[in-house]
XYZ file of C-alpha atoms in Angstrom:
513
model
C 240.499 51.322 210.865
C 240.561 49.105 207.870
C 238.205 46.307 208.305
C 240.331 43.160 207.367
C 237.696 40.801 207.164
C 236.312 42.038 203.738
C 238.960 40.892 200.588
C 240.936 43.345 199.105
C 241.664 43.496 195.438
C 244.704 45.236 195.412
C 247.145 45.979 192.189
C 251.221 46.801 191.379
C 251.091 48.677 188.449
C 254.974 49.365 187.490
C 256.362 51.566 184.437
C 258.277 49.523 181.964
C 260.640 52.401 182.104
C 263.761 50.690 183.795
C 264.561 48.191 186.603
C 262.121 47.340 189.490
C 263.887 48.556 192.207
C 263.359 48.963 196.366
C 260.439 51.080 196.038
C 258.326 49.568 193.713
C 258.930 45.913 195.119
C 258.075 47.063 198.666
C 254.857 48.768 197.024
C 254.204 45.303 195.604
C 255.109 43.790 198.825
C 252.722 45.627 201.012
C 250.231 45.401 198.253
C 250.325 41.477 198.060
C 250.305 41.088 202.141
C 247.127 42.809 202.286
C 245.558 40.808 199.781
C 246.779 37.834 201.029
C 245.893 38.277 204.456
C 242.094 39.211 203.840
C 241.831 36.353 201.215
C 241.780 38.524 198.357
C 243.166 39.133 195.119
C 247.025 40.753 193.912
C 246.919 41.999 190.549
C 249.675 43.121 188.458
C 249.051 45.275 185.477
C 251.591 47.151 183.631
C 251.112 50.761 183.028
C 252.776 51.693 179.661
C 250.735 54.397 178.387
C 254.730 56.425 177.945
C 255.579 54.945 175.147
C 258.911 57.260 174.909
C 260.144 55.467 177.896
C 259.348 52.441 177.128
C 262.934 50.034 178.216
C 263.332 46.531 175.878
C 262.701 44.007 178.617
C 261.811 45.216 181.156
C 258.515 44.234 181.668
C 259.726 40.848 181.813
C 262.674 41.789 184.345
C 259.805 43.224 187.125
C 257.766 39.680 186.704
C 261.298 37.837 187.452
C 261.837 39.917 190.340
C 258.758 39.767 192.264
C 258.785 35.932 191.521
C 262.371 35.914 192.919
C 260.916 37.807 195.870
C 257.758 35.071 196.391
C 255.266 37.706 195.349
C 252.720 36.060 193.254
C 250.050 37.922 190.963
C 246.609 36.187 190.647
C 245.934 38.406 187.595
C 248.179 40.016 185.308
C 249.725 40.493 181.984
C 250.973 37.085 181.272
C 248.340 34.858 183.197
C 245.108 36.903 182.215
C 242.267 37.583 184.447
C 238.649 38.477 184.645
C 239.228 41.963 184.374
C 241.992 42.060 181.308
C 243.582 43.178 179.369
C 246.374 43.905 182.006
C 248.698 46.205 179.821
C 247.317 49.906 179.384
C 248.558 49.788 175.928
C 246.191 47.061 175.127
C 243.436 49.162 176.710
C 243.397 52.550 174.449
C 240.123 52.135 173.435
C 238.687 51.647 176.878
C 240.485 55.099 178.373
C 238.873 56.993 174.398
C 235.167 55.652 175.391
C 235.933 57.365 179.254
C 237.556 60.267 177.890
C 234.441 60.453 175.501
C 232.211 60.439 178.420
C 234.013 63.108 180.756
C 233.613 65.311 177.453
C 229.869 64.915 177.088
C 229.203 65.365 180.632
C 231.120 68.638 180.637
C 233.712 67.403 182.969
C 236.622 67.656 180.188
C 237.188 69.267 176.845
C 238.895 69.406 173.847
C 242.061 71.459 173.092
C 243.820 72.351 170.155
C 246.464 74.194 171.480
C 249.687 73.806 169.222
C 253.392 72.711 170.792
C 254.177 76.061 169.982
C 251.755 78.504 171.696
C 251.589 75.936 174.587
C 255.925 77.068 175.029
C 255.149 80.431 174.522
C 252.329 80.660 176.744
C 254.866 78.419 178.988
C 257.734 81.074 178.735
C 255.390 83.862 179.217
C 254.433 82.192 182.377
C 257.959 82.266 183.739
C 258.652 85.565 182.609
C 255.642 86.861 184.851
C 257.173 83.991 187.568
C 253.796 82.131 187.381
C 253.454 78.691 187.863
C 253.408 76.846 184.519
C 249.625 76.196 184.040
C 246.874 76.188 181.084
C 245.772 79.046 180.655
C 241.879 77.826 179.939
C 241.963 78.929 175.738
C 240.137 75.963 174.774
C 238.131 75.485 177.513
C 236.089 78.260 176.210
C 235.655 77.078 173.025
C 231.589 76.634 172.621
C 231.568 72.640 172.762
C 229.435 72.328 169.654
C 232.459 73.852 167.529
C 235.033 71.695 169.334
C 233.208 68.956 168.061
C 233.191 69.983 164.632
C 236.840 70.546 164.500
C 237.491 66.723 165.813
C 235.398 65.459 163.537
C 237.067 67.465 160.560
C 240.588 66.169 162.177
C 242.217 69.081 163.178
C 244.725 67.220 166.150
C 243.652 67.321 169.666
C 244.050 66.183 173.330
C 241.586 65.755 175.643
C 241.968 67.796 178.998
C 239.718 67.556 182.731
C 237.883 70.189 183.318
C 239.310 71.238 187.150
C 236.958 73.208 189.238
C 238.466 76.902 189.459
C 236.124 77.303 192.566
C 236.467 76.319 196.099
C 238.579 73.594 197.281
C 238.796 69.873 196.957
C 239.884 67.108 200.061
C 240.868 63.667 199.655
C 241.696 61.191 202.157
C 245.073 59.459 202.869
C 244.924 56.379 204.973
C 248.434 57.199 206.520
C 248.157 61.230 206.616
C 244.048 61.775 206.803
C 242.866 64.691 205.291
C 244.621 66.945 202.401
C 243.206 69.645 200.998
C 244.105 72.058 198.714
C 242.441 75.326 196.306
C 240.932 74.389 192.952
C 242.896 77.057 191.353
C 245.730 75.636 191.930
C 245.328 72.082 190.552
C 245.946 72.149 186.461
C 243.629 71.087 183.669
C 245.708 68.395 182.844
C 245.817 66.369 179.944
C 243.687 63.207 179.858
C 244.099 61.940 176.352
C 247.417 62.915 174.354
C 247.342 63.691 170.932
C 248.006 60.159 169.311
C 245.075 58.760 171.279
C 246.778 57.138 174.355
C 245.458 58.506 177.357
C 247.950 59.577 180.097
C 248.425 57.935 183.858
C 245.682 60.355 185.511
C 242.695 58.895 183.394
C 244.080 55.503 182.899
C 244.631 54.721 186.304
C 241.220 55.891 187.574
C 239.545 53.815 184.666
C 241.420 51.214 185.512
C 241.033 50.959 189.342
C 238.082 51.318 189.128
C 237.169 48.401 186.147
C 239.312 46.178 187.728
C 237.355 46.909 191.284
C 240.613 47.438 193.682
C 239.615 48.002 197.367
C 242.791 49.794 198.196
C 245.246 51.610 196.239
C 248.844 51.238 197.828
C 251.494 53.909 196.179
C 254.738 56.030 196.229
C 254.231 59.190 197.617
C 255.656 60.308 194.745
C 251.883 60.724 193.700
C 251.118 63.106 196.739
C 250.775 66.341 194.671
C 248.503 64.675 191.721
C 246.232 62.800 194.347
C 243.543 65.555 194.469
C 243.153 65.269 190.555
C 242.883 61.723 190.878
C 240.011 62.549 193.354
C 238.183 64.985 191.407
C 238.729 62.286 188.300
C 236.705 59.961 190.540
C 233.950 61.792 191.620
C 233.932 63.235 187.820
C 232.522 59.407 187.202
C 230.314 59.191 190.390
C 232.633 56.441 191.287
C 233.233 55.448 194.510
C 236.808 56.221 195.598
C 239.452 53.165 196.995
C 241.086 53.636 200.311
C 244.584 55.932 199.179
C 247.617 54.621 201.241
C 250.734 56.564 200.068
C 253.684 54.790 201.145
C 256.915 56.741 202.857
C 259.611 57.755 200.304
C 263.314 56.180 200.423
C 266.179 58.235 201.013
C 269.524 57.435 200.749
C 271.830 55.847 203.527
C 272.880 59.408 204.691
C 268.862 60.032 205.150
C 269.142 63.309 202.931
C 267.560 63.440 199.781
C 266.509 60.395 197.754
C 269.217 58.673 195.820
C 270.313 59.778 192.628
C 271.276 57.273 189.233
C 275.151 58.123 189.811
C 274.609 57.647 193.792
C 272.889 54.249 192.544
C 275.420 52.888 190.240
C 278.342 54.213 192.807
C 276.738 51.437 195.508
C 277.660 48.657 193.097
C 281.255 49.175 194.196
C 280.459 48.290 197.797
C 278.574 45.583 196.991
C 275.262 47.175 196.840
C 272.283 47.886 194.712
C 269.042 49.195 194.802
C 268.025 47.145 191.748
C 266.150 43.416 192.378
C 268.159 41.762 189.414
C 271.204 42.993 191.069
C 270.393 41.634 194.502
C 270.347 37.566 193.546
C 274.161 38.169 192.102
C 275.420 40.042 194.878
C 274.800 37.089 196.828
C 271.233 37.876 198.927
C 268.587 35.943 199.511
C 264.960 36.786 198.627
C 264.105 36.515 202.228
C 266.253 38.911 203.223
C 265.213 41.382 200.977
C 261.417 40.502 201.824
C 262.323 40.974 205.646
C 264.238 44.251 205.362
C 261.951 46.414 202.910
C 258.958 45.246 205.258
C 260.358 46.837 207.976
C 261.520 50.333 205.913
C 258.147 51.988 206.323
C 256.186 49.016 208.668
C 256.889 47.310 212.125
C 254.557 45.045 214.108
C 256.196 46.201 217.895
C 259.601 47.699 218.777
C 261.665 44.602 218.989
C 260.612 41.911 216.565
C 262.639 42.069 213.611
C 262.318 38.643 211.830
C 260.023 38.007 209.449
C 259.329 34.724 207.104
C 256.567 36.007 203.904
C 254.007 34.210 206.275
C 254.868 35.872 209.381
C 253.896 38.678 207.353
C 251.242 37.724 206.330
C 249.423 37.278 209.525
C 250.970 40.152 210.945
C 250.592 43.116 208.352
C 248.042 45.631 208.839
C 248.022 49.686 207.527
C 247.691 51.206 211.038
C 251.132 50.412 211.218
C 252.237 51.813 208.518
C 254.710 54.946 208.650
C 254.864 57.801 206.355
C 257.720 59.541 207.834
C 261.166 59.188 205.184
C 263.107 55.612 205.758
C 266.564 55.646 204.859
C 267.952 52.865 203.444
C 270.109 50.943 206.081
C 272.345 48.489 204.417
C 273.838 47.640 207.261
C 270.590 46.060 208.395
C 270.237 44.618 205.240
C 273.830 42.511 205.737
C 271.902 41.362 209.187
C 268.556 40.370 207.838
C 270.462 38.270 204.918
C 272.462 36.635 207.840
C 269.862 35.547 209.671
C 267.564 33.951 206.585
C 271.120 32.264 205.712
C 271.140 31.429 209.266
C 267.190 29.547 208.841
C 267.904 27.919 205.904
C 267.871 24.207 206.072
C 271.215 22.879 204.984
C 270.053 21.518 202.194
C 268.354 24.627 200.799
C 271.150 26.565 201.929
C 273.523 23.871 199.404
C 271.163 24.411 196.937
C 271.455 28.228 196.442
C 275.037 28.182 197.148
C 276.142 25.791 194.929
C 275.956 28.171 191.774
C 278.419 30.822 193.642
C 280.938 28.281 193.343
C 280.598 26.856 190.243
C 280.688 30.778 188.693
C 284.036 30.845 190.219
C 285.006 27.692 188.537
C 284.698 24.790 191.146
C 283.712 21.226 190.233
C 281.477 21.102 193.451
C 280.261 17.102 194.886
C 277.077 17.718 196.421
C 277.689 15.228 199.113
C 281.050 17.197 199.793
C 279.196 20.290 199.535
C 276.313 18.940 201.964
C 279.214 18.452 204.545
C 280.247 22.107 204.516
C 277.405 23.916 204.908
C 277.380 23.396 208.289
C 280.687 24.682 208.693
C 279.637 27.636 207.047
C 276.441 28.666 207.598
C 277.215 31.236 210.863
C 279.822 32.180 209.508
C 278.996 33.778 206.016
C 276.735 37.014 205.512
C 276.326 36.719 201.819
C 275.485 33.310 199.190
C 278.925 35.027 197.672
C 280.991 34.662 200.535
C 280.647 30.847 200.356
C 283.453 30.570 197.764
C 285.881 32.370 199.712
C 285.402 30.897 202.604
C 285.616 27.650 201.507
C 286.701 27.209 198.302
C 289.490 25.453 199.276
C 287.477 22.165 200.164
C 286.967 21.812 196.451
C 290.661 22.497 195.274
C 293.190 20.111 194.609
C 295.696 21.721 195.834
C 296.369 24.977 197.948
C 300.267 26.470 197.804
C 299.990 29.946 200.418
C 302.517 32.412 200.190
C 304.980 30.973 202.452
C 305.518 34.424 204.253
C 301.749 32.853 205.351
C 303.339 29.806 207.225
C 305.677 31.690 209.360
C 304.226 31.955 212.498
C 303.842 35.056 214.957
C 306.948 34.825 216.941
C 308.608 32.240 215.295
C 311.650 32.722 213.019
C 311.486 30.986 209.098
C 313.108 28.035 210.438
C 311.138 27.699 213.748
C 308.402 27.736 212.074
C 309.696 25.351 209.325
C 310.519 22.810 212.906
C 307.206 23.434 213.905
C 305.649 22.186 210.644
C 308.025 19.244 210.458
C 306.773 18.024 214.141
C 303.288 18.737 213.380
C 303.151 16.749 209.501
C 304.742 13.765 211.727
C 302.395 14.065 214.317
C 299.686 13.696 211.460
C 301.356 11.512 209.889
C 300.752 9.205 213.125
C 297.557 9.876 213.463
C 295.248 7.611 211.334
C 291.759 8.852 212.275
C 291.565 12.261 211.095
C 287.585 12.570 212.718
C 287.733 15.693 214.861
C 286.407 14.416 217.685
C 289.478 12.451 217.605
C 292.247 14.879 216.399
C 291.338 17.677 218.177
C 292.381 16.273 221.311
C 295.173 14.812 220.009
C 296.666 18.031 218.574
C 295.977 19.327 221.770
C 298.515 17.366 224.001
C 300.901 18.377 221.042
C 300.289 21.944 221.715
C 300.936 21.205 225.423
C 303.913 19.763 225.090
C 305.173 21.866 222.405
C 305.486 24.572 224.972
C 303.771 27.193 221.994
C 300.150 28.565 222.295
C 297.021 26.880 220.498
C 296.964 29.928 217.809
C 300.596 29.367 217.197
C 299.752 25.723 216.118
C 296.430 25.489 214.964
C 297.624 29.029 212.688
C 300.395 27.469 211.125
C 297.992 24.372 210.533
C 295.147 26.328 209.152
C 297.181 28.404 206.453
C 298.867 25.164 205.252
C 295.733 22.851 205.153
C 293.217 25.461 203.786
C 295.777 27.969 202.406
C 293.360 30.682 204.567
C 294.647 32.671 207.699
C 290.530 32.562 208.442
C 288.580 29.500 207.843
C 285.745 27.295 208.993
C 286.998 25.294 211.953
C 290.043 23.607 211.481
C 289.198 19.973 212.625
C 285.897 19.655 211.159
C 287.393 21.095 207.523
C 290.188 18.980 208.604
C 287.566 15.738 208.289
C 286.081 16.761 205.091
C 289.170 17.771 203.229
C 290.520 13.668 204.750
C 293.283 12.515 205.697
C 295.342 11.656 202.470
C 294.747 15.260 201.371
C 296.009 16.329 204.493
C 299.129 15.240 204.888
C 299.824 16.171 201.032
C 298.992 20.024 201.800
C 301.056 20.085 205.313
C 304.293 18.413 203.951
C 303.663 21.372 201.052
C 303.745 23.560 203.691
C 307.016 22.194 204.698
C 308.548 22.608 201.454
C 307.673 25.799 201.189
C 309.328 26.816 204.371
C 312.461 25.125 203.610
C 312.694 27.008 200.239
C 311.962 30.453 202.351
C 314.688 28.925 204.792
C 317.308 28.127 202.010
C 316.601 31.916 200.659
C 316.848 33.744 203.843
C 320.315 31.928 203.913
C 321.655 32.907 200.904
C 323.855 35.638 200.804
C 322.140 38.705 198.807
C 323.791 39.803 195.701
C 323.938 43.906 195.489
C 322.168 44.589 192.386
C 324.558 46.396 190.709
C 327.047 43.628 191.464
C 328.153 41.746 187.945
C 327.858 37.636 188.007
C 331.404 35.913 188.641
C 332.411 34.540 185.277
């Protein structure tokens, strides 16, 4: 049992190697509701010890995405921190001076292996269908020599020194014990060649400088987690409590999700991306609520969750390692329901840029007045245009095929629309409580169903077969604007009327002269 009275210092420590996606911001996400809920401390520190990989902004996208998301750092990169820097390449000569000391207290060594007897050793390897591995050359160098070549410059890295004896256990919060043979863990390399040490030593170093409580991961880190043991107890440092999260697969739940697989989503509307997410019309809520629940769940039926239900709720015993596939599906729901919660005038807020991208001049008042009408009824912030764009137009012309109603002939429903514009036209309060029931008694007597009616009136007044309700939109659109779109609706018809009429010309048939 973790004891949750005692602050955690906990840390996110992305790659600047491409875009934050799912996985990292739910490891940031559990990472944060554990510090928050003991009273501790979130750090974010970015690990970019591969400088190879290293992606042009994208250090700055992750800090814009777990802002967007509400996660907060109280240390990090940008805001600074007791325990800085926060950028492993800022840090080089911390990892050299621990490097240094693993070397002196015989725990690693240094090897001066070339590129090219490292492949052929590799190849050899694979011809004997070994396991690539070092083979141990250097290791057996007599230290005092090593030392001598270093300081003469010959090029170097610096590798641990892995027990070849016995075996080694750590503990994972989620999966207990895992152990595994010396032999088979690799000297790895600690310190490459230009001087910048490599994840495995910065990490530890780091962790353990920066005093986090509990290190939150991918499992992605599984096979490597024995080394980062040993590493620990190289130091005589006391270890953090490992939690190693369970790994995303893909909607179909086999295999995680490839790049292609990734961009392919985009089609549907989809991404697995943060920067994506805002665009495609979801709220940060949502997202919040849904990765929560992809590897976590408080009980078996409560699926809504606010960042402070969260909060208060969150604890590692119910964590789950087994695979989660991502459900988008559920995702649609969750951002339903946090559009659902919004207050209207949040809800205004974060809509209001959807339509202006699509080239509305939007009145905030006006707008203020739909959002009501909308807010069951759309799954997505990008929805909001479509479904009521029409508010903000100044006029709407529908296909007149639109206007001709379901059982009704052209020029029925052309008589139709002509009663119904004069029945508006008599009407002077256009409130709904008031024309509702006064469209009504015209259905009644009109001897034709409500959807007959009321779907001729829709298509013509919002230029939509589905809309928010008709009498409410009715008594924002007002009254003037009304009548202008249903006796368009009756010229229309009349000009579908007058063509049905016409005689059709073959095509082949030449003009009279």
């Amino acid at each position: 049992m973790n004891d949750y009275s005692k602050p955690a210092r906990t840390r996110f420590a992305p790659s600047p190697t491409g875009h934050l996606h799912l996985g990292g911001a739910r490891t940031a996400l559990y990472a944060y509701l554990l510090a928050r809920k003991t009273g501790g401390q979130f750090l974010l520190r970015i690990e970019d010890t591969d400088r190879k990989r290293l992606v042009p902004g994208a250090e700055e996208e992750i800090m814009e995405g777990l802002r967007w998301l509400g996660i907060e750092w109280d240390e990090g990169p940008d805001i600074g921190g007791p325990y800085g820097p926060y950028r492993q390449s800022e840090r080089k000569h911390i990892y050299q001076q621990y490097a240094q000391q693993l070397v002196e207290q015989g725990h690693a060594y240094y090897c001066f292996c070339s590129p090219q007897r490292l492949e052929a050793m590799r190849q050899e390897q694979q011809r004997r269908k070994e396991p690539p591995h070092y083979d141990g050359t250097c290791r057996r160098l007599d230290p005092a020599e090593a030392a001598r070549r270093v300081a003469a410059g010959e090029p170097h890295v610096i590798r641990f020194k892995t027990p070849k004896e016995g075996t080694t256990t750590v503990h994972d919060f989620l999966r207990g014990d895992i152990t595994v043979e010396n032999r088979t863990i690799d000297d790895y390399i600690l310190v490459k060649s230009d001087g910048y040490a490599v994840y495995h030593l910065a990490v530890v170093v780091d962790d353990h400088l920066m005093k986090i409580t509990h290190v939150i991961r991918g499992s992605e880190w599984l096979p490597t987690f024995p080394l980062h043991g040993l590493i620990y107890r190289a130091f005589g440092w006391e270890e953090p409590i490992w939690v190693h999260l369970s790994v995303f697969l893909k909607p179909s739940g086999k295999g995680k999700m490839s790049k292609r697989e990734a961009a392919d989503l985009m089609k549907d509307g989809y991404s697995i991306f943060i920067k994506d997410l805002k665009g495609l019309g979801y709220l940060p809520e949502a997202v919040v609520n849904w990765i929560a629940l992809m590897g976590w769940s408080y009980d078996d039926h409560t699926e809504f969750f606010t960042m402070q239900d969260l909060i208060e709720k969150f604890t590692l015993e119910r964590l789950n390692p087994a695979p989660a596939a991502i459900n988008f599906s559920k995702f649609d729901h969750f951002n339903g329901l946090h559009i659902r919660a919004l207050p209207p005038e949040e809800l205004a807020r974060r809509v209001k840029p959807f339509f202006l991208e699509r080239g509305y001049q939007v009145d905030d008042e006006r707008l203020l007045r739909i959002i009501p009408l909308i807010q069951e009824r759309i799954g997505g912030l990008d929805e909001a245009p479509d479904m009521a764009g029409f508010f903000f137009k100044e006029d709407v012309i529908p296909p007149a095929e639109d206007l001709v109603v379901k059982g009704l002939t052209a020029a029925e429903s052309l008589d139709l629309a002509r009663r119904i514009l004069k029945a508006l036209e008599a009407l002077s309060d256009i409130r709904a409580e008031v024309a509702e029931p006064y469209m009504r008694e015209f259905v009644a007597a009109s001897g034709l169903t409500a959807g007959q009616v009321f779907g001729l009136m829709r298509v013509a007044i919002t230029g939509q077969k589905v809309s928010p309700p008709l009498f409410e939109s009715m008594e924002v659109i007002g009254r003037e604007k009304v009548l202008q779109r249903m006796a368009q609706a009756v010229r229309l018809l009349e000009t579908l009327v007058q063509e049905e009429a016409s005689p059709q010309r073959p095509l082949d048939t030449p003009p009279e002269s």
